[in-house]
Amino acid sequence: MKNQRKILGIAILIILYLSLADIIIPFDPIASPDKQNLSNLPPLSKAYELTIESGEKMFVLNYRIYNRFVYYDQKFSSGKIEIDKLKKVKTLLFVFGTDNLGRDVLSRTIYGGKFSLIIGIFSSLLAFIIGVFVGTISGYFGGIIDKILMRATDVFLAFPKLFLILVIIALTPSQTILSLVLVLSLLNWMSIARLIRAEFLRLKEAEFVLALESVGLPGLRIALKHILPNAIVPALINIPLMVGDIILTESILSFLGFGVQPPTPTWGNMISEAEKSLISTWWLPILPGLLISGTVLAMNWISDITFESKT
Amino acid sequence: MRLVLKRLVNSIFLSIGIATLVFFLIRILPSVSFPDIYLNPRLSEEMIRKIESTYGLDKPLLIQFLNWLKGIITGNLGFSFIHRKPVINCIMESLSSTLTIGIPALVYSFGVGILIGVQSARNYGKLIDRITSSSLLVLYSIPSFWLGIILILLFSYTFRLLPPSGLHSFNFNEMNFFEKTFDLLHHIFLPALTLGTPPMAAIAKFTRNTMLKVLSQTYIKTAIAKGLDQKTIFYRHILPNALLPVITLFGLYLPVFFAGSIVIEEIFSIPGIGKSMVDSILQRDYPLTVGITLFVSFIVIVGNLISDVLYSIFDPRIRLK
C-alpha cells in the first residue's frame, strides 16, 4: 500500500512535469533574445532588459543612473543613453547560467526533459507491447513456432544494443522522435518476451487452467482472457526499469550526435554541446546530468521497491 | 561436458543468426553498401558493373550470402574505405587501446564490487548497509558519460591532477620504462574509473542480494547451530555459494570491457573499438561499421558461453541436470 503510493506519486510528478514544462520555463528554450551579450553567463548571474523609447530592447549586464544618463555595461562594450529615452527595465535572473548562444540553461533543461521522458515512456510501452505479443504467441503455440521465436529473441539479445542502434540509425536517412521511439522499442522487447513466455508456460500447467479446460472453454479464450492477464502482471515491474534504461540510451545517442538534433534540446545533446567547451563553461553539463541521473534513479528505485515488496 | 557442447552448438547457431541479420540489414538498403556509385552521374553503366563484379554484387543473393559467411569464418571482414586496410587489422589495432582501459576497469569493478557487496550484506540492516545500498543505486543510475565529464572537470581542470584525454603523453617515446608505466597509469585512471563504476555498482548490488539469500538458508543456521566458528562459516559455506551467481555477471559484462564503451572512448579520446565505431559511421566507412558490430556481437556470445561453462564447472548441480 505504501509502495503503491510512492509509485503513484512519481507517476503524478511525471505527468505534472510533462503538462507544465512549457508553462513554467522562464525563458525561450530555443531562440535567444541576444546571442552576443547574454552568452556564457555563469550560474546566478543577472542581466537587465532595457526597453528604449523606440520599443527596441537592449540587454545589459549592469547599469547605473547618473546625471540624467543611464550608463550601461555589456559583455564587450559599454555606453550611455539619456534617461528620458528609457521606458522600462526588467531584471533577468539566470539561475543555472546561459549557454554559448545566450539561452537559459534551466529553461532548456526543463523543456528538453520533456522529449527525454516522452521517448523513454513511449518506447518502453511499445517495447512492452511487442514483448507481450511475441511472448504470448511463443507461449501459446509452443513447439516449432516457440523455438523459432526464442532463437530470434536470442539473436536480438546477443547484439550489443548500442552498436545495433547506431548501425540502424546510420542506415536511416534522418532521425525524428518517432523514428527514435521505433528503434529503441524494437531493441528492448526481448526480456519482456522471455518473461511472458516463461509465465505462460508456468500458468499453462496451473490448476485453474485445467479447470477452465474441463469446463470446455476454447483454448484461445483461456489464453487471452485468463492466462495473459496473469502473465502480464509480473512483467509490469520491468516497465520502469526499461524507461530508465531507454532514457539512458537516448541520452547516450543524443550525446554522440545520433539522437534528437539541435536546436531542440534534450538532456543528452545539451551535455554533448557542453562537452565542447568544458574548461570555460563548466556549469553547462551539471543540471542536465543531474536530471538524467535523478530520473533514472527514480525509475530504478520504483523497480527496487516493487521487487522487494514481492519477495 | 554435454552441457558445454550443447551451449557451443547453440552459440554457433546464434553467430550464424547474427551474421544473417546483419547481411540482410545491408541488403535491405542496397544503396548504403556503396553510397556513391549509384548516385554518381559520371560513372558509366559499364563502370558500375565492373565495381559490382569486383565486390561480388552481381552474383545471386544466396551465393553472396555464402561468400559473406565464408569471409567471416576466415576472418575476412572486408576492406576499410578510409583506413585502406583490412577491417580485421583495424579492429585488432583498436582492440589494444580498448583492453588497456578495459582490463583495469574489469579488475576494479569486480574487486571493489564484490568487496562492497559482501561487506554490505554482513552489516545487513545497519546504517552502513543502508548508506552503501542507496549510494550504489545512485551510482548505478548516473550516466557514465556524465560521470566522465564531471570527473574530468574535477580532476583535470580544477585540481589539475590527471590528464583529460588520450593514453600517452606527447613525449611518451623518450621515457624510460618506469616513466612509461607511470604515464600510462596516469592516463588510464580516469577512463577506467568511469568505465568500471556503473558495473561496479551493479555487481555490488547483485553480490549483496545473493549474499542475503545464502544467509537466510537453513544450512547456514545448521552450521551456526553445530558450533562452527564464524570464519569457517563465512569462508567455507557462505562465500562460495554467494559468489557463484556472480560468475554469470562476468559473461554479461565481458563485452563492456572488451568491446569498449562507445561514450567513454569518445569522451577521453581513446582510439579504441567504440571510437572506431562512431568514426566509421560518421565517415560512412561502411565495412568497418559492420565488421565492428559483428566483432562485438561475437564477444557477447563468447561472454555468455564462458559464463555458462564456468558455471557448470563450479556448480556440479547444473552438470547433473
XYZ file of C-alpha atoms in Angstrom:
632
model
C 0.000 0.000 0.000
C 2.795 2.372 0.974
C 4.722 1.392 -2.130
C 1.740 1.953 -4.351
C 1.508 5.469 -3.025
C 5.187 6.079 -3.808
C 4.731 4.842 -7.352
C 1.597 6.890 -7.812
C 3.478 9.926 -6.520
C 6.208 9.519 -9.096
C 3.660 8.970 -11.867
C 1.823 12.171 -10.899
C 5.130 14.011 -10.784
C 5.935 12.908 -14.313
C 2.505 13.845 -15.641
C 2.697 17.252 -13.944
C 6.125 17.777 -15.391
C 5.035 16.882 -18.910
C 1.998 19.147 -18.794
C 3.640 22.070 -17.029
C 7.082 22.061 -18.676
C 6.101 24.547 -21.369
C 4.448 26.905 -18.901
C 6.965 27.110 -16.103
C 10.070 27.782 -18.168
C 11.183 31.365 -17.599
C 12.879 31.881 -20.965
C 12.594 30.725 -24.547
C 14.489 27.407 -24.721
C 15.317 27.544 -28.438
C 15.698 31.142 -29.570
C 17.898 33.575 -27.724
C 16.981 37.271 -27.306
C 20.574 38.422 -27.584
C 23.175 35.918 -28.720
C 26.138 38.146 -28.104
C 25.520 39.866 -24.815
C 23.853 37.040 -22.940
C 26.183 34.227 -23.942
C 28.083 32.079 -21.423
C 26.861 33.737 -18.253
C 27.733 31.716 -15.141
C 25.020 30.480 -12.755
C 23.089 33.047 -10.724
C 24.064 35.901 -12.998
C 21.693 38.781 -13.536
C 21.053 40.722 -16.684
C 18.735 43.603 -17.437
C 16.392 44.133 -20.317
C 16.142 47.856 -21.075
C 13.245 48.900 -23.263
C 14.067 52.118 -25.089
C 11.581 54.692 -26.380
C 11.505 53.311 -29.877
C 10.431 49.950 -28.453
C 13.819 48.478 -29.069
C 15.168 46.151 -26.420
C 18.661 46.145 -25.088
C 20.330 43.525 -22.930
C 22.914 44.772 -20.476
C 24.773 43.172 -17.614
C 24.834 46.208 -15.409
C 23.543 49.786 -15.399
C 23.514 52.858 -13.202
C 21.718 56.169 -13.409
C 23.834 59.273 -13.022
C 23.287 62.839 -14.140
C 20.262 62.240 -16.361
C 22.093 59.469 -18.144
C 21.878 55.743 -17.931
C 25.324 54.214 -18.103
C 25.345 50.545 -19.001
C 27.846 47.722 -19.383
C 27.506 45.000 -21.934
C 29.654 41.945 -22.409
C 32.133 43.543 -24.762
C 31.267 47.239 -24.589
C 29.612 49.930 -22.556
C 27.709 53.091 -23.326
C 25.118 55.576 -22.177
C 21.623 56.712 -23.123
C 19.502 59.610 -21.979
C 17.204 58.827 -19.119
C 14.109 60.116 -20.913
C 14.545 57.521 -23.581
C 14.420 54.633 -21.093
C 10.917 53.273 -20.714
C 11.166 50.024 -18.783
C 13.719 47.892 -17.003
C 13.261 44.192 -16.466
C 15.604 42.056 -14.385
C 16.527 38.669 -15.770
C 17.937 36.025 -13.489
C 19.727 33.025 -14.971
C 19.801 30.549 -12.113
C 21.871 27.940 -13.948
C 23.619 30.280 -16.336
C 23.361 30.534 -20.094
C 24.951 28.614 -22.935
C 27.115 29.866 -25.777
C 24.079 31.223 -27.647
C 22.692 33.096 -24.659
C 19.928 30.619 -23.899
C 18.903 29.936 -20.344
C 20.185 26.535 -19.216
C 17.341 25.992 -16.749
C 14.661 26.591 -19.388
C 16.403 24.378 -21.891
C 16.814 21.591 -19.357
C 13.160 21.674 -18.319
C 11.983 21.852 -21.917
C 14.415 19.190 -23.131
C 13.470 16.776 -20.386
C 10.041 16.530 -21.938
C 11.485 14.838 -25.015
C 13.723 12.536 -22.998
C 10.778 11.429 -20.864
C 8.366 11.052 -23.775
C 10.865 8.963 -25.716
C 11.585 6.840 -22.652
C 7.952 6.213 -21.765
C 6.583 5.607 -25.244
C 9.467 3.395 -26.330
C 9.135 1.193 -23.282
C 5.361 0.927 -23.646
C 5.762 -0.042 -27.292
C 8.553 -2.451 -26.397
C 6.302 -3.949 -23.738
C 3.504 -4.476 -26.256
C 5.876 -6.117 -28.736
C 7.285 -8.275 -25.962
C 3.839 -9.373 -24.777
C 2.838 -10.161 -28.356
C 5.913 -12.288 -29.098
C 5.839 -13.938 -25.683
C 2.153 -14.819 -25.960
C 2.493 -16.338 -29.408
C 5.535 -18.268 -28.289
C 3.931 -19.496 -25.091
C 0.564 -20.303 -26.610
C 1.612 -22.213 -29.685
C 4.769 -23.802 -28.317
C 6.639 -26.306 -30.490
C 8.390 -25.115 -33.600
C 6.965 -21.569 -33.526
C 8.201 -21.185 -29.979
C 11.655 -22.459 -30.960
C 11.964 -20.051 -33.880
C 10.757 -17.044 -31.926
C 13.017 -17.766 -28.976
C 16.051 -18.199 -31.219
C 15.211 -14.844 -32.820
C 14.983 -13.340 -29.346
C 18.392 -14.790 -28.535
C 19.862 -13.276 -31.675
C 18.492 -9.858 -30.764
C 19.771 -10.234 -27.212
C 23.251 -11.189 -28.355
C 23.580 -7.960 -30.309
C 25.203 -5.239 -28.283
C 22.272 -2.839 -28.152
C 24.061 0.449 -28.569
C 26.073 -0.817 -31.520
C 22.988 -2.114 -33.285
C 21.097 1.107 -32.652
C 23.989 3.063 -34.103
C 24.038 0.864 -37.199
C 20.300 1.227 -37.741
C 20.420 4.965 -37.189
C 23.372 5.258 -39.529
C 21.379 3.460 -42.208
C 18.247 5.580 -41.863
C 18.409 8.956 -43.543
C 17.127 11.215 -40.754
C 16.084 10.909 -37.148
C 12.838 12.159 -35.763
C 11.455 11.498 -32.327
C 9.118 8.903 -33.832
C 11.930 7.002 -35.533
C 13.934 7.038 -32.316
C 10.956 5.630 -30.411
C 10.593 2.879 -33.016
C 14.270 1.936 -32.999
C 14.522 1.953 -29.212
C 11.390 -0.142 -28.768
C 12.456 -2.625 -31.448
C 15.601 -3.308 -29.467
C 14.167 -3.593 -25.976
C 11.304 -6.088 -26.174
C 13.359 -9.234 -25.715
C 13.428 -9.553 -21.944
C 9.663 -8.937 -21.751
C 9.015 -11.602 -24.381
C 11.077 -14.113 -22.414
C 9.300 -13.288 -19.167
C 5.818 -13.539 -20.662
C 6.660 -16.817 -22.336
C 8.004 -18.302 -19.125
C 4.906 -17.174 -17.221
C 2.695 -18.604 -19.961
C 4.392 -21.976 -19.779
C 4.068 -21.989 -15.997
C 0.408 -20.947 -15.995
C -0.484 -23.478 -18.669
C 0.112 -26.150 -16.034
C -1.828 -24.272 -13.352
C -4.938 -25.828 -11.875
C -7.314 -23.060 -12.820
C -6.401 -23.560 -16.454
C -7.144 -27.259 -16.106
C -10.488 -26.331 -14.545
C -11.317 -23.969 -17.401
C -10.346 -26.630 -19.916
C -12.565 -29.182 -18.260
C -15.471 -26.746 -18.394
C -14.871 -26.736 -22.137
C -13.695 -23.210 -22.828
C -11.824 -22.878 -26.139
C -8.039 -22.723 -25.805
C -7.613 -19.302 -27.388
C -10.089 -17.767 -24.990
C -8.353 -19.302 -21.983
C -5.044 -17.979 -23.257
C -6.185 -14.431 -23.906
C -8.708 -13.886 -21.128
C -7.301 -15.958 -18.307
C -3.614 -16.700 -18.767
C -2.492 -13.454 -20.393
C -3.664 -11.067 -17.650
C -1.936 -13.241 -15.060
C 1.221 -13.446 -17.130
C 1.422 -9.703 -17.721
C 1.401 -8.664 -14.074
C 4.890 -9.874 -13.081
C 6.309 -8.340 -16.245
C 4.912 -4.923 -15.385
C 7.738 -4.468 -12.870
C 10.122 -4.234 -15.786
C 8.500 -1.157 -17.300
C 10.069 1.462 -15.001
C 13.418 -0.263 -15.321
C 13.031 -0.121 -19.094
C 12.038 3.549 -19.025
C 15.191 4.358 -17.086
C 17.313 2.251 -19.378
C 15.871 3.833 -22.517
C 16.304 7.361 -21.159
C 19.946 6.489 -20.575
C 20.295 5.045 -24.080
C 18.604 8.065 -25.608
C 20.887 10.434 -23.751
C 23.897 8.461 -24.964
C 22.622 8.635 -28.543
C 21.969 12.361 -28.281
C 25.374 12.789 -26.690
C 27.016 11.084 -29.647
C 25.017 13.233 -32.032
C 22.739 10.492 -33.345
C 19.628 11.338 -31.369
C 17.304 14.313 -31.418
C 19.033 17.052 -33.363
C 19.696 20.586 -32.077
C 18.270 23.215 -31.698
C 15.658 21.006 -29.996
C 17.250 20.357 -26.629
C 17.371 17.003 -24.889
C 19.414 16.259 -21.811
C 21.845 14.209 -23.863
C 22.544 16.706 -26.617
C 22.856 19.521 -24.072
C 25.654 17.601 -22.359
C 27.176 16.890 -25.743
C 27.237 20.603 -26.590
C 28.616 21.359 -23.144
C 31.477 18.901 -23.591
C 32.932 21.046 -26.380
C 33.753 23.912 -24.046
C 34.245 22.290 -20.670
C 37.055 24.497 -19.435
C 35.320 27.834 -19.904
C 31.714 26.888 -19.202
C 31.759 24.232 -16.527
C 28.128 24.825 -15.491
C 26.518 23.649 -18.698
C 26.590 19.852 -18.156
C 25.702 19.894 -14.453
C 21.939 20.328 -14.478
C 21.004 18.043 -17.412
C 23.231 15.316 -15.975
C 21.682 15.636 -12.543
C 18.229 15.346 -14.057
C 19.094 12.262 -16.119
C 20.548 10.639 -13.014
C 17.538 11.688 -10.957
C 15.017 10.309 -13.429
C 16.849 7.033 -13.907
C 17.278 6.781 -10.149
C 13.547 7.258 -9.613
C 12.807 4.509 -12.130
C 15.346 2.116 -10.609
C 14.001 2.910 -7.184
C 10.430 2.063 -8.231
C 11.512 -1.294 -9.604
C 13.581 -1.874 -6.477
C 10.717 -1.303 -4.060
C 8.249 -3.314 -6.110
C 10.789 -6.106 -6.285
C 11.464 -6.027 -2.565
C 7.782 -5.944 -1.645
C 7.279 -9.016 -3.806
C 9.922 -11.123 -2.093
C 30.564 -31.842 -20.796
C 27.401 -32.468 -22.746
C 26.034 -29.178 -21.500
C 29.108 -27.311 -22.695
C 28.846 -28.971 -26.066
C 25.191 -28.049 -26.310
C 25.960 -24.455 -25.429
C 28.739 -24.416 -28.007
C 26.427 -25.622 -30.776
C 23.872 -23.087 -29.632
C 26.428 -20.296 -29.815
C 27.441 -21.280 -33.315
C 23.838 -21.094 -34.463
C 23.490 -17.768 -32.738
C 26.537 -16.434 -34.586
C 25.099 -17.580 -37.898
C 21.825 -15.919 -36.999
C 23.552 -12.643 -36.270
C 25.584 -12.790 -39.475
C 22.356 -13.419 -41.401
C 20.610 -10.498 -39.770
C 23.497 -8.143 -40.494
C 23.701 -9.362 -44.082
C 20.049 -8.678 -44.746
C 20.240 -5.369 -42.944
C 22.799 -4.354 -45.547
C 20.882 -5.788 -48.456
C 17.592 -4.156 -47.493
C 19.283 -0.850 -48.090
C 21.461 -1.594 -51.135
C 22.469 1.996 -51.760
C 24.116 2.017 -48.377
C 26.821 -0.503 -49.145
C 28.269 1.756 -51.810
C 26.521 5.039 -51.264
C 28.302 6.883 -54.015
C 28.450 4.641 -57.023
C 24.746 4.620 -57.772
C 24.429 8.357 -57.328
C 27.500 9.446 -59.235
C 26.380 10.603 -62.706
C 29.873 10.470 -64.113
C 30.161 6.738 -63.592
C 29.119 4.877 -66.695
C 26.884 1.842 -66.590
C 29.871 -0.294 -67.531
C 31.951 1.093 -64.675
C 29.198 0.331 -62.153
C 29.047 -3.254 -63.441
C 32.779 -3.536 -63.029
C 32.644 -2.315 -59.418
C 29.743 -4.633 -58.747
C 31.631 -7.619 -60.075
C 34.752 -6.706 -58.096
C 32.770 -6.806 -54.900
C 30.636 -9.746 -55.967
C 27.421 -7.734 -56.041
C 26.335 -9.193 -59.396
C 26.042 -12.760 -58.113
C 22.782 -14.238 -56.848
C 21.819 -13.336 -53.292
C 22.400 -16.848 -51.929
C 25.945 -17.005 -53.327
C 26.635 -13.563 -51.914
C 25.388 -14.719 -48.554
C 27.561 -17.836 -48.583
C 30.585 -15.761 -49.596
C 29.823 -13.413 -46.731
C 29.688 -16.298 -44.269
C 32.916 -17.724 -45.673
C 34.564 -14.342 -45.255
C 33.519 -14.151 -41.623
C 34.807 -17.643 -40.826
C 38.180 -16.969 -42.429
C 38.405 -13.629 -40.668
C 37.996 -11.654 -43.868
C 35.568 -8.931 -42.894
C 36.213 -6.740 -45.899
C 38.316 -3.716 -46.559
C 38.031 -0.377 -44.810
C 37.459 2.508 -47.234
C 39.036 5.135 -45.039
C 41.966 3.325 -43.448
C 42.799 1.373 -46.639
C 43.423 -1.718 -44.560
C 41.557 -4.983 -43.969
C 38.826 -4.433 -41.406
C 40.183 -7.151 -39.158
C 43.506 -5.260 -38.822
C 41.686 -2.048 -37.903
C 39.764 -3.890 -35.202
C 42.892 -5.525 -33.794
C 44.646 -2.172 -33.595
C 41.827 -0.519 -31.681
C 41.396 -3.616 -29.505
C 44.728 -2.981 -27.759
C 43.628 0.510 -26.677
C 40.275 -0.799 -25.546
C 41.889 -3.531 -23.457
C 44.309 -1.080 -21.852
C 41.289 0.595 -20.298
C 39.046 -2.454 -20.124
C 41.184 -4.837 -18.077
C 41.877 -2.408 -15.189
C 38.180 -1.469 -15.241
C 37.252 -5.159 -15.109
C 39.522 -5.803 -12.137
C 38.272 -2.681 -10.367
C 34.574 -3.304 -10.899
C 34.658 -6.953 -9.830
C 37.151 -6.488 -6.995
C 35.566 -3.462 -5.410
C 32.020 -4.519 -6.320
C 32.272 -7.916 -4.643
C 34.035 -6.453 -1.618
C 31.370 -3.792 -1.090
C 28.538 -6.239 -1.723
C 29.864 -8.752 0.808
C 30.520 -6.134 3.481
C 27.129 -4.560 2.902
C 25.360 -7.894 3.340
C 27.318 -8.731 6.503
C 26.075 -5.490 8.007
C 22.534 -6.005 6.760
C 20.041 -3.571 8.228
C 22.681 -1.399 9.870
C 23.219 2.215 8.926
C 26.349 1.453 6.914
C 24.449 -1.057 4.776
C 21.679 1.410 4.104
C 24.117 4.128 3.123
C 26.070 1.875 0.774
C 22.909 0.416 -0.773
C 21.453 3.792 -1.584
C 24.728 5.185 -2.899
C 25.058 2.105 -5.089
C 21.611 2.802 -6.532
C 22.696 6.377 -7.248
C 25.988 5.303 -8.838
C 24.121 2.793 -10.950
C 21.778 5.489 -12.255
C 24.397 8.046 -13.245
C 25.029 8.040 -16.992
C 28.672 7.093 -17.478
C 29.385 9.870 -19.947
C 28.236 12.470 -17.468
C 30.281 10.850 -14.733
C 33.271 11.061 -17.076
C 32.678 14.740 -17.734
C 32.325 15.522 -14.044
C 35.495 13.582 -13.233
C 37.373 15.461 -15.960
C 36.067 18.758 -14.615
C 37.176 17.838 -11.108
C 40.463 16.028 -11.557
C 41.763 17.548 -14.774
C 40.572 21.128 -14.836
C 40.076 22.046 -11.189
C 42.786 20.077 -9.409
C 44.984 19.529 -12.497
C 45.927 16.062 -11.269
C 45.128 13.791 -14.192
C 45.132 14.225 -17.949
C 41.700 14.605 -19.561
C 42.297 12.596 -22.733
C 44.463 10.181 -24.640
C 46.519 7.218 -23.498
C 50.049 8.632 -23.608
C 51.812 11.894 -23.078
C 53.257 13.521 -26.199
C 56.829 12.618 -25.178
C 55.976 9.015 -24.372
C 58.629 7.553 -26.678
C 61.503 9.324 -24.931
C 60.634 7.969 -21.483
C 62.306 5.077 -19.704
C 60.378 2.058 -18.560
C 59.261 3.350 -15.161
C 58.218 6.696 -16.503
C 56.277 4.943 -19.226
C 54.438 2.774 -16.730
C 53.661 5.761 -14.560
C 52.494 7.795 -17.538
C 50.208 5.003 -18.699
C 48.693 4.533 -15.236
C 48.225 8.261 -15.026
C 46.234 8.262 -18.251
C 44.302 5.067 -17.557
C 42.973 6.073 -14.157
C 40.052 8.316 -15.079
C 38.659 6.347 -18.034
C 38.952 3.048 -16.186
C 37.203 4.542 -13.170
C 34.406 5.907 -15.340
C 34.038 2.691 -17.304
C 34.108 0.489 -14.229
C 31.865 2.388 -11.839
C 28.339 1.585 -13.128
C 29.181 -2.154 -13.453
C 30.821 -1.966 -10.026
C 27.572 -0.692 -8.531
C 25.564 -3.385 -10.302
C 27.963 -6.122 -9.177
C 27.935 -4.885 -5.585
C 24.136 -4.803 -5.546
C 23.933 -8.268 -7.048
C 26.516 -9.685 -4.634
C 24.648 -8.203 -1.694
C 21.398 -9.810 -2.828
C 22.908 -13.257 -3.368
C 24.704 -12.986 -0.025
C 21.444 -12.212 1.737
C 19.768 -15.137 0.007
C 22.517 -17.502 1.193
C 22.489 -16.074 4.710
C 18.817 -16.951 5.105
C 19.340 -20.588 4.071
C 18.838 -23.304 6.633
C 22.275 -24.878 6.148
C 23.844 -21.696 7.478
C 21.654 -21.974 10.550
C 22.769 -25.588 10.860
C 26.400 -24.553 10.640
C 25.899 -21.956 13.346
C 23.924 -24.418 15.482
C 26.605 -27.066 15.369
C 29.090 -24.509 16.649
C 31.350 -23.834 13.684
C 33.409 -20.716 14.124
C 32.432 -17.555 12.252
C 35.427 -17.622 9.913
C 34.812 -21.142 8.683
C 31.145 -20.465 8.142
C 31.912 -17.356 6.210
C 34.741 -18.601 4.001
C 33.640 -22.220 3.546
C 29.873 -22.023 3.448
C 28.674 -18.541 2.682
C 31.195 -17.062 0.294
C 31.443 -19.836 -2.324
C 27.684 -20.140 -2.595
C 27.124 -16.418 -2.695
C 29.753 -15.723 -5.314
C 28.631 -18.463 -7.659
C 25.916 -16.413 -9.378
C 28.353 -13.511 -9.753
C 30.085 -15.604 -12.409
C 27.131 -15.023 -14.717
C 27.785 -11.311 -14.450
C 31.305 -11.918 -15.707
C 29.957 -13.136 -19.026
C 27.402 -10.372 -19.119
C 29.948 -7.616 -18.585
C 32.685 -9.061 -20.776
C 31.518 -7.065 -23.817
C 31.537 -3.845 -21.791
C 35.222 -4.230 -21.045
C 36.440 -5.998 -24.158
C 34.419 -4.258 -26.797
C 34.867 -0.914 -25.207
C 32.380 1.662 -24.301
C 31.473 3.984 -27.135
C 30.840 7.041 -24.990
C 33.800 6.729 -22.684
C 36.237 6.298 -25.525
C 34.627 9.297 -27.178
C 34.962 11.495 -24.077
C 38.521 10.513 -23.230
C 39.638 10.348 -26.884
C 40.841 6.782 -26.638
C 41.359 5.221 -30.065
C 39.518 2.033 -29.114
C 36.773 -0.019 -30.697
C 33.906 2.214 -29.624
C 35.514 5.297 -31.055
C 36.310 3.495 -34.316
C 32.640 2.563 -34.482
C 31.449 6.149 -34.169
C 34.118 7.412 -36.555
C 33.274 4.749 -39.106
C 29.612 5.769 -39.004
C 30.404 9.443 -39.343
C 32.849 8.773 -42.192
C 30.485 6.285 -43.848
C 33.230 3.685 -43.633
C 30.657 1.045 -44.026
C 32.630 -2.249 -43.945
C 34.290 -1.164 -40.719
C 30.912 -0.435 -39.097
C 29.618 -3.883 -39.991
C 32.881 -5.532 -39.013
C 32.889 -3.951 -35.571
C 29.238 -4.820 -34.999
C 29.940 -8.448 -35.852
C 33.051 -8.483 -33.688
C 31.217 -7.087 -30.678
C 28.302 -9.493 -31.025
C 30.832 -12.292 -31.254
C 32.294 -11.152 -27.944
C 28.817 -11.101 -26.398
C 28.278 -14.697 -27.473
C 31.693 -15.767 -26.208
C 30.962 -13.996 -22.922
C 27.715 -15.907 -22.494
C 29.452 -19.163 -23.375
C 32.229 -18.516 -20.866
C 29.809 -17.788 -18.047
C 27.818 -20.950 -18.865
C 30.952 -23.072 -18.886
C 32.325 -21.514 -15.692
C 29.004 -22.032 -14.012
C 28.899 -25.684 -14.902
C 32.469 -26.133 -13.703
C 31.855 -24.535 -10.336
C 28.327 -25.723 -9.723
C 28.006 -29.510 -10.031
C 24.215 -29.303 -9.656
C 23.956 -27.858 -13.147
C 26.035 -30.645 -14.668
C 23.729 -33.270 -13.232
C 20.582 -31.746 -14.671
